[in-house]
Coordinates of C-alpha atoms in Angstrom, one line a residue:
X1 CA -42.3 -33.1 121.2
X2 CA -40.3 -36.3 120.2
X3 CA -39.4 -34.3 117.2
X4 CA -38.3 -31.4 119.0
X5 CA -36.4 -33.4 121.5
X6 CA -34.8 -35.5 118.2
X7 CA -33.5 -32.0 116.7
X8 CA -31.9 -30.9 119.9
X9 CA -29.9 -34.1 120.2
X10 CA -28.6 -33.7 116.6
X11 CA -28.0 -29.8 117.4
X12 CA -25.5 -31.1 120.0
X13 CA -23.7 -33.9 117.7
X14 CA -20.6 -31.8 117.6
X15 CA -20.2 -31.8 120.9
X16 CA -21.1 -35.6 121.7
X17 CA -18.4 -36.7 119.2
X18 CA -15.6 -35.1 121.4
X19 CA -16.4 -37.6 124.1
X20 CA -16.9 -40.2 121.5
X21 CA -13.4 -39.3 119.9
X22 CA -12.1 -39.4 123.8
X23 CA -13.8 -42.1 124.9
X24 CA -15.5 -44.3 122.2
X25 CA -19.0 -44.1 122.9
X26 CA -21.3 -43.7 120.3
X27 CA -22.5 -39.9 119.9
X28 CA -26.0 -40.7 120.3
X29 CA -25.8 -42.1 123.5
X30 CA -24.5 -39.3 125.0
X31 CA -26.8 -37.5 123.9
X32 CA -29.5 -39.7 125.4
X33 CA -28.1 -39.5 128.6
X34 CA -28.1 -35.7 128.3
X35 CA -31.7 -35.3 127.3
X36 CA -32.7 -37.3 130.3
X37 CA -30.5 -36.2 133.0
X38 CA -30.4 -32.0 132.2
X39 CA -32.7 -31.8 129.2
X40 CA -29.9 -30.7 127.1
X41 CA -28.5 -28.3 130.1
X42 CA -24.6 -27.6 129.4
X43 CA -24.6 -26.2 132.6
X44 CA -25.2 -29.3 134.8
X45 CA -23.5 -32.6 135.5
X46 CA -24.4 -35.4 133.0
X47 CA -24.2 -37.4 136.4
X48 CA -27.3 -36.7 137.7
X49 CA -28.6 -32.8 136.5
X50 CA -26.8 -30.9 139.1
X51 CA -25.1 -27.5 138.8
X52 CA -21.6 -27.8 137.5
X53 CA -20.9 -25.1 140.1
X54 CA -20.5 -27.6 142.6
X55 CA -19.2 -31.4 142.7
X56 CA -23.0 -33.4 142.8
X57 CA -25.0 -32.9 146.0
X58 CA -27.5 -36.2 144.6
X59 CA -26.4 -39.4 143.6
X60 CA -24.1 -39.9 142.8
X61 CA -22.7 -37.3 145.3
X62 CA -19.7 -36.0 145.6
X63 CA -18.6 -36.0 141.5
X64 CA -16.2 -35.6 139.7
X65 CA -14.0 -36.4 142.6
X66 CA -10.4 -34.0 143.8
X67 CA -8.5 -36.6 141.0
X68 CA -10.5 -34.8 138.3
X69 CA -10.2 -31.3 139.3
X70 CA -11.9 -28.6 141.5
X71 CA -15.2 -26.9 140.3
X72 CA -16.5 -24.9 138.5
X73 CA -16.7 -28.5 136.0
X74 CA -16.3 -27.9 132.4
X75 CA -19.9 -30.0 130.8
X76 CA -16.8 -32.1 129.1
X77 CA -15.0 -33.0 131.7
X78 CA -17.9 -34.0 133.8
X79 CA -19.8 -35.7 131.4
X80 CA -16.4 -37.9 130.2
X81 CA -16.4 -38.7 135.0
X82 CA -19.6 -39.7 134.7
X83 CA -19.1 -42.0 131.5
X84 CA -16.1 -43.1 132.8
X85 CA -17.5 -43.8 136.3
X86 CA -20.2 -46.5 134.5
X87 CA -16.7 -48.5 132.8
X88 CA -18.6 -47.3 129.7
X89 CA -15.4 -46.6 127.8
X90 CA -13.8 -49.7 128.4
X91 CA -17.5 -51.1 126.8
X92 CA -16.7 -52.8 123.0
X93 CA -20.3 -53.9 122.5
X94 CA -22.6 -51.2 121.7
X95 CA -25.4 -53.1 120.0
X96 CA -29.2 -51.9 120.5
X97 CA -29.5 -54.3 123.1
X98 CA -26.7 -53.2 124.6
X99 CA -27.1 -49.7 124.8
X100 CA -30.8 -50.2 126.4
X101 CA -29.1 -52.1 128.9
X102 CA -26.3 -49.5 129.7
X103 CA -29.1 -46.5 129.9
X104 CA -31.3 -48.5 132.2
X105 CA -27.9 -49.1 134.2
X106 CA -27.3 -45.8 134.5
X107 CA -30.9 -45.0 135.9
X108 CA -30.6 -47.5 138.4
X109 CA -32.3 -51.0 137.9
X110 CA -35.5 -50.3 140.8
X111 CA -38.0 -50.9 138.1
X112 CA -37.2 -53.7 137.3
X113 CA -37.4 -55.0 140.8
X114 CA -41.1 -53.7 140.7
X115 CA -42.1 -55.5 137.5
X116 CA -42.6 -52.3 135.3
X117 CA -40.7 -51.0 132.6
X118 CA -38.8 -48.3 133.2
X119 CA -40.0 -45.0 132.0
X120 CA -36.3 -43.8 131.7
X121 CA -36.4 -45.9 128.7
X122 CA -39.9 -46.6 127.5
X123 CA -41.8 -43.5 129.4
X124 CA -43.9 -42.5 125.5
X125 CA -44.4 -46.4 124.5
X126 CA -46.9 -49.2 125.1
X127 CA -44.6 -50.4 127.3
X128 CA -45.2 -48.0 129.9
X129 CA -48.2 -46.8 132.1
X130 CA -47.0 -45.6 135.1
X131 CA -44.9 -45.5 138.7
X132 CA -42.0 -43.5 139.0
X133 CA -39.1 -42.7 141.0
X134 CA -39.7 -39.1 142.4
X135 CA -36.7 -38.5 144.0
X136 CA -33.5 -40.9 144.8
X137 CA -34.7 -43.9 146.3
X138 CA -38.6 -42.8 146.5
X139 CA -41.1 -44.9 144.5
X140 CA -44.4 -43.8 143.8
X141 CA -46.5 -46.0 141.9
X142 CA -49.5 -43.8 140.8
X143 CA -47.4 -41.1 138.9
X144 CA -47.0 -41.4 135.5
X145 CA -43.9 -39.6 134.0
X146 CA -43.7 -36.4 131.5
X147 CA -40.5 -37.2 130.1
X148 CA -40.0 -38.7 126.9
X149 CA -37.7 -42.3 127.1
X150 CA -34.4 -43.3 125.7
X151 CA -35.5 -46.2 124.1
X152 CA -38.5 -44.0 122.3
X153 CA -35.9 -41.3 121.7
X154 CA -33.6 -43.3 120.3
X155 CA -36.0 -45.3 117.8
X156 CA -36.8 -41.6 116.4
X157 CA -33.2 -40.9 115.4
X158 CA -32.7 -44.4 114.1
X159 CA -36.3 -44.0 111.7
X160 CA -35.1 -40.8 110.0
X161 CA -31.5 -41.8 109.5
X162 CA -29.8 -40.0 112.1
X163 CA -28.0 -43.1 113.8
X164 CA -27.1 -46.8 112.7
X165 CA -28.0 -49.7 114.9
X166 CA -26.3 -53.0 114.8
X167 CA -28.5 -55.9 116.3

């Protein structure tokens, strides 16, 4: 599955590097954000999975707002709102460390309050066993997610060569 999920990503590079060329974040990262918020759907926000019908009914609702545009949303012009809305293109540092940070930021930080890692990033690893958000703001700490993490996602495309890393 990890592999699977790697090869999509990359499928999608060409895309990714418009908003990197627009906005200067790394390729890859979109990507991530794209596999975990849509699994790879071009017809959804990168904000949250939503139809790109329709401005976002979840959190965060209401996007991209009237200054953008009206909907239907182009995937581009959504996903470079939803970057934008995060200050990510004003971001310089985009170290490992960094970018861990910025994709557990963009998830929301309520695992950390709760002590576990979150699976948004390590949901695949040793690092993670179980308790999930189910739905915006509801915790349930006996489910155990399906969906492969960033953080394990991203270690793939970094062992076979697909993306450099500074540390």
């Amino acid at each position: 599955m990890l592999e699977k999920l790697a090869a999509i990503l990359i499928s999608h590079k060409a895309t990714y590097v418009q908003l990197e060329q627009q906005l200067g974040i790394p390729w890859h990262f979109t990507g991530l954000l794209h596999c975990m918020e849509s699994n790879f759907n071009f017809g959804t926000h990168l904000h949250n999975g939503d139809s790109l019908m329709h401005r976002t009914k979840r959190v965060p609702v209401g996007r991209p707002n009237s200054n953008v545009g009206d909907p239907p949303f182009s995937w581009l012009t959504s996903a470079a709102d939803a970057l934008t809305m995060m200050n990510f293109h004003i971001q310089t540092d985009w170290s490992l460390t960094a970018q861990l940070f910025r994709l557990e930021q963009y998830n929301g930080f309520g695992y950390r309050f709760r002590g576990i890692a979150s699976p948004y990033l390590w949901s695949f690893s040793d690092r993670y066993v179980k308790g999930k958000f189910v739905a915006d703001g509801r915790f349930d700490g006996d489910v155990v997610s399906k969906q492969c993490g960033a953080a394990v996602l991203l270690k793939n495309l970094k062992k076979n060569g697909q993306v450099q890393l500074n540390f």
